[in-house]
Amino acid sequence: YIRQHSGSGQPFFLYLAYNAPHTPIQPPADWLQRIRNRQPNIADKRAHLVALIEHLDDGIGKVITTLKQSGLSNNTLIIFTSDNGGQLNVGANNGPLRAGKQDMYEGGIRVPMCAAWPNRIKPGSQSDCVALTMDLFPTICEVAGADITCKIDGRSILPTLLGKDRPTEDRFLFWVRREGGNYGGRAYYAARYGDYKLVQNSPFEPPQLYNLKDDPQEQHPLDKKHKMYRNLFAALRNHIIE
């Protein structure tokens, strides 16, 4: 695909969605052996997951190599991210964040995003900008000079990528997950405004409010009488109704 577009002189968009790492965790045998040779004492589950992730990384490396070989690497924005946090029961490690995949705590929904764009994005730069994957659409449109003619919820984060100042966050963010199994198709939610986050981690428990700045591991829920509990609860209710 990249080679086909390299000589056209026209912009192109490539969305490459890997289905790994995902259960069943089945890395190629030679990649698994690499991990075991490098870390003889690694747990078996962890070894399988790391091998599958490194195999994924190798695939991404082939994309980047092809961009370089095609002469496109200096004029291409590359964005890499995930749709959820690591799955703990297969060996993932989400660091100090609470919980993991399928949870509404930060370990389940907070993921890093990497972006590379030579001569545009400063190498090694970082940002604590909070964004959702829906923000990637307007970001990419702005990069490509494409107008968005309809109303959308996403916001371009291009200024952040380019190292420019960004305004104070002033929007409500929502997460929803609907599960089968024991949940019977019921949904559960999280809502955030600034540093405050309302979490309902299963359909069968009441929401709890956390201040992520003071309590990043979400261990100390605030009183339900807190004004941000009421504000976030109302915003989430309206989001569900709409």
Tab-separated table of C-alpha atoms in Angstrom:
chain	number	residue	atom	x	y	z
A	1	TYR	CA	0.000	0.000	0.000
A	2	ILE	CA	2.774	2.432	0.927
A	3	ARG	CA	4.811	1.616	-2.165
A	4	GLN	CA	1.753	2.066	-4.390
A	5	HIS	CA	1.265	5.566	-3.037
A	6	SER	CA	4.901	6.597	-2.902
A	7	GLY	CA	5.034	7.726	-6.510
A	8	SER	CA	1.553	9.210	-6.785
A	9	GLY	CA	2.321	12.582	-5.230
A	10	GLN	CA	-1.012	12.376	-3.426
A	11	PRO	CA	-1.567	12.221	0.347
A	12	PHE	CA	-2.672	8.900	1.766
A	13	PHE	CA	-4.096	7.615	5.036
A	14	LEU	CA	-3.267	4.180	6.407
A	15	TYR	CA	-5.155	2.794	9.407
A	16	LEU	CA	-3.397	-0.359	10.556
A	17	ALA	CA	-5.296	-2.119	13.349
A	18	TYR	CA	-3.437	-5.119	14.742
A	19	ASN	CA	-5.486	-7.771	16.523
A	20	ALA	CA	-2.509	-8.511	18.781
A	21	PRO	CA	-1.771	-8.508	21.599
A	22	HIS	CA	-5.041	-10.241	22.328
A	23	THR	CA	-6.174	-13.567	23.666
A	24	PRO	CA	-5.351	-16.259	22.881
A	25	ILE	CA	-1.749	-15.219	23.585
A	26	GLN	CA	0.042	-17.261	20.918
A	27	PRO	CA	3.374	-15.724	19.857
A	28	PRO	CA	5.554	-17.435	17.252
A	29	ALA	CA	7.766	-20.027	18.942
A	30	ASP	CA	11.038	-18.351	17.942
A	31	TRP	CA	9.925	-15.029	19.419
A	32	LEU	CA	8.939	-16.728	22.648
A	33	GLN	CA	12.348	-18.387	22.834
A	34	ARG	CA	14.028	-14.999	22.405
A	35	ILE	CA	12.300	-13.756	25.530
A	36	ARG	CA	13.184	-16.830	27.551
A	37	ASN	CA	16.815	-16.598	26.463
A	38	ARG	CA	16.939	-12.952	27.483
A	39	GLN	CA	15.046	-13.393	30.753
A	40	PRO	CA	15.377	-16.988	31.997
A	41	ASN	CA	13.344	-16.313	35.151
A	42	ILE	CA	10.396	-14.572	33.490
A	43	ALA	CA	6.931	-15.953	34.307
A	44	ASP	CA	5.411	-18.044	31.539
A	45	LYS	CA	2.350	-15.808	31.030
A	46	ARG	CA	4.517	-12.710	30.928
A	47	ALA	CA	6.925	-14.315	28.481
A	48	HIS	CA	4.135	-15.149	26.042
A	49	LEU	CA	2.667	-11.645	26.202
A	50	VAL	CA	6.014	-9.875	25.817
A	51	ALA	CA	6.876	-12.074	22.846
A	52	LEU	CA	3.575	-11.244	21.158
A	53	ILE	CA	4.074	-7.516	21.763
A	54	GLU	CA	7.627	-7.588	20.431
A	55	HIS	CA	6.379	-9.456	17.357
A	56	LEU	CA	3.857	-6.637	16.893
A	57	ASP	CA	6.655	-4.098	17.299
A	58	ASP	CA	8.615	-5.836	14.552
A	59	GLY	CA	5.625	-5.474	12.242
A	60	ILE	CA	5.475	-1.747	12.918
A	61	GLY	CA	9.191	-1.567	12.194
A	62	LYS	CA	8.522	-2.973	8.719
A	63	VAL	CA	6.034	-0.168	8.078
A	64	ILE	CA	8.545	2.485	9.146
A	65	THR	CA	11.299	0.879	7.070
A	66	THR	CA	9.051	0.899	4.002
A	67	LEU	CA	8.286	4.587	4.539
A	68	LYS	CA	12.010	5.325	4.626
A	69	GLN	CA	12.734	3.202	1.553
A	70	SER	CA	9.910	4.961	-0.310
A	71	GLY	CA	11.209	8.423	0.579
A	72	LEU	CA	8.087	9.272	2.569
A	73	SER	CA	9.317	9.156	6.163
A	74	ASN	CA	10.093	12.888	6.440
A	75	ASN	CA	6.627	13.861	5.281
A	76	THR	CA	4.540	11.338	7.206
A	77	LEU	CA	2.878	11.655	10.601
A	78	ILE	CA	2.868	8.316	12.436
A	79	ILE	CA	0.522	7.824	15.406
A	80	PHE	CA	0.612	4.736	17.606
A	81	THR	CA	-1.758	3.976	20.463
A	82	SER	CA	-3.983	1.285	21.984
A	83	ASP	CA	-7.696	0.962	22.631
A	84	ASN	CA	-7.367	-0.143	26.276
A	85	GLY	CA	-4.943	-0.950	29.054
A	86	GLY	CA	-3.167	-4.261	29.443
A	87	GLN	CA	-5.047	-7.436	30.375
A	88	LEU	CA	-3.728	-8.411	33.791
A	89	ASN	CA	-4.667	-12.088	33.783
A	90	VAL	CA	-2.454	-12.768	30.764
A	91	GLY	CA	0.645	-11.099	32.174
A	92	ALA	CA	0.201	-7.407	31.411
A	93	ASN	CA	1.657	-4.717	33.670
A	94	ASN	CA	-0.037	-1.311	33.853
A	95	GLY	CA	2.479	0.111	36.289
A	96	PRO	CA	1.019	2.037	39.232
A	97	LEU	CA	-2.388	2.450	37.588
A	98	ARG	CA	-5.327	0.618	39.122
A	99	ALA	CA	-6.822	-2.420	37.338
A	100	GLY	CA	-6.633	-3.253	33.630
A	101	LYS	CA	-8.522	-4.103	30.471
A	102	GLN	CA	-12.339	-4.064	30.825
A	103	ASP	CA	-12.094	-1.805	33.903
A	104	MET	CA	-13.054	1.860	34.078
A	105	TYR	CA	-10.163	2.628	36.411
A	106	GLU	CA	-7.117	4.259	34.839
A	107	GLY	CA	-5.378	0.929	34.241
A	108	GLY	CA	-8.199	0.001	31.907
A	109	ILE	CA	-8.676	3.208	29.931
A	110	ARG	CA	-5.505	5.281	30.230
A	111	VAL	CA	-2.969	4.399	27.540
A	112	PRO	CA	0.059	6.162	26.086
A	113	MET	CA	0.109	7.570	22.571
A	114	CYS	CA	3.226	8.079	20.504
A	115	ALA	CA	3.519	10.387	17.499
A	116	ALA	CA	6.463	10.887	15.150
A	117	TRP	CA	6.728	13.530	12.437
A	118	PRO	CA	10.275	14.509	11.447
A	119	ASN	CA	11.044	18.248	11.577
A	120	ARG	CA	7.575	18.935	13.006
A	121	ILE	CA	7.337	17.090	16.329
A	122	LYS	CA	10.328	17.614	18.616
A	123	PRO	CA	12.027	14.251	19.300
A	124	GLY	CA	11.711	13.148	22.912
A	125	SER	CA	9.062	15.736	23.747
A	126	GLN	CA	6.241	14.802	26.124
A	127	SER	CA	2.828	16.093	27.125
A	128	ASP	CA	0.293	15.249	29.814
A	129	CYS	CA	-2.545	16.234	27.465
A	130	VAL	CA	-5.697	14.175	28.062
A	131	ALA	CA	-7.344	13.155	24.807
A	132	LEU	CA	-9.587	10.445	23.390
A	133	THR	CA	-9.127	8.448	20.217
A	134	MET	CA	-11.986	10.444	18.709
A	135	ASP	CA	-9.578	13.415	18.758
A	136	LEU	CA	-7.381	11.732	16.169
A	137	PHE	CA	-9.891	12.311	13.368
A	138	PRO	CA	-9.859	16.140	13.568
A	139	THR	CA	-6.100	16.063	14.235
A	140	ILE	CA	-5.407	14.135	11.041
A	141	CYS	CA	-7.830	16.307	9.086
A	142	GLU	CA	-5.988	19.423	10.249
A	143	VAL	CA	-2.646	17.919	9.249
A	144	ALA	CA	-4.012	17.085	5.790
A	145	GLY	CA	-5.752	20.445	5.349
A	146	ALA	CA	-9.155	18.772	5.111
A	147	ASP	CA	-12.213	20.711	6.242
A	148	ILE	CA	-14.729	19.130	8.620
A	149	THR	CA	-18.177	20.302	7.588
A	150	CYS	CA	-20.271	18.532	10.224
A	151	LYS	CA	-20.405	18.808	13.996
A	152	ILE	CA	-18.140	16.365	15.825
A	153	ASP	CA	-17.132	15.856	19.451
A	154	GLY	CA	-13.415	15.357	18.835
A	155	ARG	CA	-10.849	18.156	19.055
A	156	SER	CA	-7.590	18.442	17.192
A	157	ILE	CA	-4.529	17.899	19.363
A	158	LEU	CA	-2.138	19.052	16.621
A	159	PRO	CA	-1.040	22.134	18.633
A	160	THR	CA	-0.040	19.819	21.486
A	161	LEU	CA	1.921	17.562	19.127
A	162	LEU	CA	3.762	20.603	17.795
A	163	GLY	CA	4.658	21.730	21.315
A	164	LYS	CA	2.329	24.730	21.459
A	165	ASP	CA	0.428	25.876	24.536
A	166	ARG	CA	-3.008	24.375	24.929
A	167	PRO	CA	-6.055	25.827	26.664
A	168	THR	CA	-7.232	24.511	30.016
A	169	GLU	CA	-9.369	21.406	29.583
A	170	ASP	CA	-13.029	22.412	29.593
A	171	ARG	CA	-15.033	19.456	28.358
A	172	PHE	CA	-16.628	16.367	29.819
A	173	LEU	CA	-15.172	13.049	28.670
A	174	PHE	CA	-17.129	9.779	28.753
A	175	TRP	CA	-16.334	6.074	28.548
A	176	VAL	CA	-18.852	3.273	28.174
A	177	ARG	CA	-18.460	-0.482	27.993
A	178	ARG	CA	-21.210	-3.026	27.499
A	179	GLU	CA	-20.499	-6.596	28.508
A	180	GLY	CA	-22.249	-9.917	28.123
A	181	GLY	CA	-21.613	-12.818	30.467
A	182	ASN	CA	-22.377	-12.036	34.092
A	183	TYR	CA	-23.255	-8.439	33.168
A	184	GLY	CA	-26.137	-9.528	30.963
A	185	GLY	CA	-25.464	-6.853	28.381
A	186	ARG	CA	-25.565	-4.021	30.906
A	187	ALA	CA	-23.304	-1.015	30.423
A	188	TYR	CA	-20.972	0.646	32.898
A	189	TYR	CA	-19.322	4.038	32.701
A	190	ALA	CA	-16.719	6.612	33.583
A	191	ALA	CA	-16.912	10.386	33.215
A	192	ARG	CA	-14.170	12.956	33.636
A	193	TYR	CA	-13.808	16.720	33.832
A	194	GLY	CA	-10.342	18.088	34.501
A	195	ASP	CA	-8.809	16.098	37.357
A	196	TYR	CA	-12.137	14.758	38.605
A	197	LYS	CA	-13.384	11.370	37.479
A	198	LEU	CA	-16.589	9.479	38.221
A	199	VAL	CA	-16.215	5.693	37.995
A	200	GLN	CA	-18.829	2.959	37.863
A	201	ASN	CA	-16.680	-0.122	37.404
A	202	SER	CA	-19.574	-2.550	37.076
A	203	PRO	CA	-23.302	-2.160	36.383
A	204	PHE	CA	-24.047	-3.348	39.921
A	205	GLU	CA	-22.176	-0.729	41.961
A	206	PRO	CA	-22.741	2.978	42.593
A	207	PRO	CA	-20.389	5.503	40.957
A	208	GLN	CA	-17.408	6.804	42.938
A	209	LEU	CA	-15.632	10.143	42.546
A	210	TYR	CA	-11.856	10.524	42.499
A	211	ASN	CA	-9.449	13.417	42.122
A	212	LEU	CA	-6.790	11.978	39.828
A	213	LYS	CA	-4.312	14.729	40.636
A	214	ASP	CA	-4.350	13.963	44.368
A	215	ASP	CA	-5.215	10.269	44.079
A	216	PRO	CA	-3.866	8.882	40.762
A	217	GLN	CA	-4.311	5.274	41.912
A	218	GLU	CA	-8.014	5.829	42.647
A	219	GLN	CA	-7.931	4.533	46.206
A	220	HIS	CA	-9.793	7.264	48.098
A	221	PRO	CA	-13.288	8.071	46.795
A	222	LEU	CA	-14.626	11.515	47.638
A	223	ASP	CA	-17.907	12.241	49.350
A	224	LYS	CA	-21.040	12.040	47.213
A	225	LYS	CA	-21.916	15.530	48.418
A	226	HIS	CA	-18.921	16.935	46.522
A	227	LYS	CA	-20.125	19.342	43.836
A	228	MET	CA	-18.118	17.523	41.135
A	229	TYR	CA	-19.945	14.296	41.980
A	230	ARG	CA	-23.232	16.029	41.204
A	231	ASN	CA	-21.835	17.723	38.096
A	232	LEU	CA	-20.332	14.581	36.631
A	233	PHE	CA	-23.348	12.448	37.561
A	234	ALA	CA	-25.649	14.902	35.764
A	235	ALA	CA	-23.357	15.135	32.733
A	236	LEU	CA	-23.171	11.348	32.446
A	237	ARG	CA	-26.934	11.032	32.801
A	238	ASN	CA	-27.459	13.540	30.001
A	239	HIS	CA	-24.869	11.761	27.845
A	240	ILE	CA	-26.686	8.438	28.292
A	241	ILE	CA	-30.083	9.988	27.516
A	242	GLU	CA	-28.785	11.721	24.398
